Amino acid sequence: GIQVEQSPPDLILQEGANSTLRCNFSDSVNNLQWFHQNPWGQLINLFYIPSGTKQNGRLSATTVATERYSLLYISSSQTTDSGVYFCAGRKMDSNYQLIWGAGTKLIIKP
Amino acid sequence: DGGITQSPKYLFRKEGQNVTLSCEQNLNHDAMYWYRQDPGQGLRLIYYSQIVNDFQKGDIAEGYSVSREKKESFPLTVTSAQKNPTAFYLCASKRTGANYNEQFFGPGTRLTVL
């Protein structure tokens, strides 16, 4: 079936630590995106990354489309990085529908 | 500033009442979406619209209705037929076309049924 699976479901780290979040997606999903949902519920676009690697400050993402996974790296974590990180992919037989993972809840302790 | 606005931020409803959530965008995006998010869960698609005067059901459309009379606006009505409407509702928009793949989100409306 059409699936987007994220791991780990929860992650608690000390400020300054690095982390890697994983997103596995089925073969009927492509055009991966990563989002951060802050504690107030706002969803912020982090990366649109169908393949390859992108970096934005302390965050970077890599998608290996042939192996159906994407990784989000957060370096030197700050407390403001806390929240839920979602990956979502486009359903291939639709131009518009996104299929969402269940998210990784990240807590950064000071 | 270009963006997506949703109102109200918090909404309380008595059982049996219909309520309408507002979503407005000034990004000139053709496509708009409504999602529902339950605690600890990902997003589920309720309805989407690719163009004015046209919309399609998503995965969980039962108990909801929408209209798209203007490009900028995509209101969602939560009807009394929706059995468990307490949730966080997010609106999104997107440019259409093969080169445009990112959806952008409003701040959300938290609906509580009393």
PDB file of N, CA and C in Angstrom, chain A residues 55-95:
ATOM      1  N   GLN A  55      21.170  21.574   2.128  1.00  0.00           N
ATOM      2  CA  GLN A  55      21.541  22.053   3.461  1.00  0.00           C
ATOM      3  C   GLN A  55      21.001  23.457   3.665  1.00  0.00           C
ATOM      4  N   ASN A  56      20.554  23.698   4.905  1.00  0.00           N
ATOM      5  CA  ASN A  56      20.101  25.030   5.282  1.00  0.00           C
ATOM      6  C   ASN A  56      20.527  25.260   6.730  1.00  0.00           C
ATOM      7  N   GLY A  57      21.662  25.917   6.898  1.00  0.00           N
ATOM      8  CA  GLY A  57      22.171  26.164   8.241  1.00  0.00           C
ATOM      9  C   GLY A  57      22.546  24.872   8.940  1.00  0.00           C
ATOM     10  N   ARG A  58      21.953  24.656  10.112  1.00  0.00           N
ATOM     11  CA  ARG A  58      22.276  23.444  10.882  1.00  0.00           C
ATOM     12  C   ARG A  58      21.489  22.232  10.414  1.00  0.00           C
ATOM     13  N   LEU A  59      20.576  22.431   9.492  1.00  0.00           N
ATOM     14  CA  LEU A  59      19.757  21.327   8.996  1.00  0.00           C
ATOM     15  C   LEU A  59      20.215  20.919   7.601  1.00  0.00           C
ATOM     16  N   SER A  60      20.173  19.620   7.367  1.00  0.00           N
ATOM     17  CA  SER A  60      20.400  19.118   6.023  1.00  0.00           C
ATOM     18  C   SER A  60      19.518  17.893   5.818  1.00  0.00           C
ATOM     19  N   ALA A  61      19.263  17.581   4.554  1.00  0.00           N
ATOM     20  CA  ALA A  61      18.426  16.435   4.222  1.00  0.00           C
ATOM     21  C   ALA A  61      19.001  15.726   3.017  1.00  0.00           C
ATOM     22  N   THR A  62      18.828  14.407   3.019  1.00  0.00           N
ATOM     23  CA  THR A  62      19.272  13.574   1.900  1.00  0.00           C
ATOM     24  C   THR A  62      18.160  12.610   1.558  1.00  0.00           C
ATOM     25  N   THR A  63      17.830  12.514   0.282  1.00  0.00           N
ATOM     26  CA  THR A  63      16.876  11.515  -0.191  1.00  0.00           C
ATOM     27  C   THR A  63      17.565  10.604  -1.194  1.00  0.00           C
ATOM     28  N   VAL A  64      17.468   9.299  -0.948  1.00  0.00           N
ATOM     29  CA  VAL A  64      17.944   8.295  -1.899  1.00  0.00           C
ATOM     30  C   VAL A  64      16.698   7.642  -2.478  1.00  0.00           C
ATOM     31  N   ALA A  65      16.240   8.205  -3.595  1.00  0.00           N
ATOM     32  CA  ALA A  65      14.947   7.790  -4.142  1.00  0.00           C
ATOM     33  C   ALA A  65      14.956   6.322  -4.567  1.00  0.00           C
ATOM     34  N   THR A  66      16.069   5.844  -5.064  1.00  0.00           N
ATOM     35  CA  THR A  66      16.139   4.462  -5.543  1.00  0.00           C
ATOM     36  C   THR A  66      15.995   3.466  -4.398  1.00  0.00           C
ATOM     37  N   GLU A  67      16.343   3.903  -3.177  1.00  0.00           N
ATOM     38  CA  GLU A  67      16.222   3.030  -2.008  1.00  0.00           C
ATOM     39  C   GLU A  67      15.055   3.428  -1.112  1.00  0.00           C
ATOM     40  N   ARG A  68      14.277   4.389  -1.546  1.00  0.00           N
ATOM     41  CA  ARG A  68      13.018   4.761  -0.897  1.00  0.00           C
ATOM     42  C   ARG A  68      13.193   5.241   0.539  1.00  0.00           C
ATOM     43  N   TYR A  69      14.202   6.116   0.766  1.00  0.00           N
ATOM     44  CA  TYR A  69      14.298   6.700   2.095  1.00  0.00           C
ATOM     45  C   TYR A  69      14.858   8.107   2.012  1.00  0.00           C
ATOM     46  N   SER A  70      14.567   8.852   3.078  1.00  0.00           N
ATOM     47  CA  SER A  70      15.092  10.202   3.230  1.00  0.00           C
ATOM     48  C   SER A  70      15.535  10.387   4.674  1.00  0.00           C
ATOM     49  N   LEU A  71      16.589  11.176   4.862  1.00  0.00           N
ATOM     50  CA  LEU A  71      17.125  11.446   6.191  1.00  0.00           C
ATOM     51  C   LEU A  71      17.180  12.950   6.432  1.00  0.00           C
ATOM     52  N   LEU A  72      16.806  13.343   7.635  1.00  0.00           N
ATOM     53  CA  LEU A  72      16.928  14.741   8.052  1.00  0.00           C
ATOM     54  C   LEU A  72      17.960  14.795   9.170  1.00  0.00           C
ATOM     55  N   TYR A  73      18.984  15.624   8.992  1.00  0.00           N
ATOM     56  CA  TYR A  73      20.042  15.779   9.978  1.00  0.00           C
ATOM     57  C   TYR A  73      19.903  17.130  10.669  1.00  0.00           C
ATOM     58  N   ILE A  74      19.988  17.097  11.988  1.00  0.00           N
ATOM     59  CA  ILE A  74      19.999  18.336  12.762  1.00  0.00           C
ATOM     60  C   ILE A  74      21.293  18.346  13.565  1.00  0.00           C
ATOM     61  N   SER A  75      22.119  19.343  13.333  1.00  0.00           N
ATOM     62  CA  SER A  75      23.390  19.415  14.067  1.00  0.00           C
ATOM     63  C   SER A  75      23.313  20.502  15.135  1.00  0.00           C
ATOM     64  N   SER A  76      24.088  20.310  16.192  1.00  0.00           N
ATOM     65  CA  SER A  76      24.170  21.293  17.286  1.00  0.00           C
ATOM     66  C   SER A  76      22.782  21.756  17.717  1.00  0.00           C
ATOM     67  N   SER A  77      21.950  20.801  18.130  1.00  0.00           N
ATOM     68  CA  SER A  77      20.539  21.071  18.429  1.00  0.00           C
ATOM     69  C   SER A  77      20.360  22.214  19.422  1.00  0.00           C
ATOM     70  N   GLN A  78      19.305  22.987  19.208  1.00  0.00           N
ATOM     71  CA  GLN A  78      18.910  24.057  20.119  1.00  0.00           C
ATOM     72  C   GLN A  78      17.497  23.773  20.619  1.00  0.00           C
ATOM     73  N   THR A  79      17.149  24.378  21.747  1.00  0.00           N
ATOM     74  CA  THR A  79      15.813  24.111  22.310  1.00  0.00           C
ATOM     75  C   THR A  79      14.705  24.518  21.337  1.00  0.00           C
ATOM     76  N   THR A  80      14.975  25.485  20.493  1.00  0.00           N
ATOM     77  CA  THR A  80      13.982  25.918  19.505  1.00  0.00           C
ATOM     78  C   THR A  80      13.764  24.888  18.396  1.00  0.00           C
ATOM     79  N   ASP A  81      14.612  23.877  18.342  1.00  0.00           N
ATOM     80  CA  ASP A  81      14.403  22.786  17.375  1.00  0.00           C
ATOM     81  C   ASP A  81      13.319  21.811  17.837  1.00  0.00           C
ATOM     82  N   SER A  82      12.899  21.923  19.074  1.00  0.00           N
ATOM     83  CA  SER A  82      11.862  21.018  19.593  1.00  0.00           C
ATOM     84  C   SER A  82      10.580  21.136  18.778  1.00  0.00           C
ATOM     85  N   GLY A  83       9.845  20.045  18.743  1.00  0.00           N
ATOM     86  CA  GLY A  83       8.597  20.009  17.985  1.00  0.00           C
ATOM     87  C   GLY A  83       8.467  18.672  17.300  1.00  0.00           C
ATOM     88  N   VAL A  84       7.598  18.624  16.309  1.00  0.00           N
ATOM     89  CA  VAL A  84       7.387  17.382  15.568  1.00  0.00           C
ATOM     90  C   VAL A  84       7.857  17.587  14.133  1.00  0.00           C
ATOM     91  N   TYR A  85       8.613  16.644  13.645  1.00  0.00           N
ATOM     92  CA  TYR A  85       9.128  16.687  12.276  1.00  0.00           C
ATOM     93  C   TYR A  85       8.362  15.673  11.441  1.00  0.00           C
ATOM     94  N   PHE A  86       7.780  16.155  10.355  1.00  0.00           N
ATOM     95  CA  PHE A  86       7.019  15.302   9.451  1.00  0.00           C
ATOM     96  C   PHE A  86       7.716  15.222   8.105  1.00  0.00           C
ATOM     97  N   CYS A  87       7.641  14.045   7.506  1.00  0.00           N
ATOM     98  CA  CYS A  87       7.941  13.945   6.089  1.00  0.00           C
ATOM     99  C   CYS A  87       6.639  13.617   5.367  1.00  0.00           C
ATOM    100  N   ALA A  88       6.545  14.046   4.138  1.00  0.00           N
ATOM    101  CA  ALA A  88       5.358  13.807   3.323  1.00  0.00           C
ATOM    102  C   ALA A  88       5.800  13.658   1.878  1.00  0.00           C
ATOM    103  N   GLY A  89       5.110  12.778   1.158  1.00  0.00           N
ATOM    104  CA  GLY A  89       5.439  12.565  -0.240  1.00  0.00           C
ATOM    105  C   GLY A  89       4.206  12.668  -1.099  1.00  0.00           C
ATOM    106  N   ARG A  90       4.424  12.988  -2.343  1.00  0.00           N
ATOM    107  CA  ARG A  90       3.310  13.089  -3.274  1.00  0.00           C
ATOM    108  C   ARG A  90       2.878  11.699  -3.730  1.00  0.00           C
ATOM    109  N   LYS A  91       1.555  11.495  -3.657  1.00  0.00           N
ATOM    110  CA  LYS A  91       0.985  10.254  -4.181  1.00  0.00           C
ATOM    111  C   LYS A  91       1.154  10.271  -5.692  1.00  0.00           C
ATOM    112  N   MET A  92       1.765   9.240  -6.268  1.00  0.00           N
ATOM    113  CA  MET A  92       2.205   9.309  -7.664  1.00  0.00           C
ATOM    114  C   MET A  92       1.089   9.438  -8.670  1.00  0.00           C
ATOM    115  N   ASP A  93      -0.088   8.920  -8.378  1.00  0.00           N
ATOM    116  CA  ASP A  93      -1.169   9.040  -9.352  1.00  0.00           C
ATOM    117  C   ASP A  93      -1.987  10.304  -9.127  1.00  0.00           C
ATOM    118  N   SER A  94      -1.444  11.229  -8.371  1.00  0.00           N
ATOM    119  CA  SER A  94      -2.121  12.485  -8.090  1.00  0.00           C
ATOM    120  C   SER A  94      -1.109  13.616  -8.161  1.00  0.00           C
ATOM    121  N   ASN A  95      -1.483  14.729  -8.757  1.00  0.00           N
ATOM    122  CA  ASN A  95      -0.578  15.872  -8.767  1.00  0.00           C
ATOM    123  C   ASN A  95      -0.571  16.603  -7.441  1.00  0.00           C
TER     124      ASN A  95
END
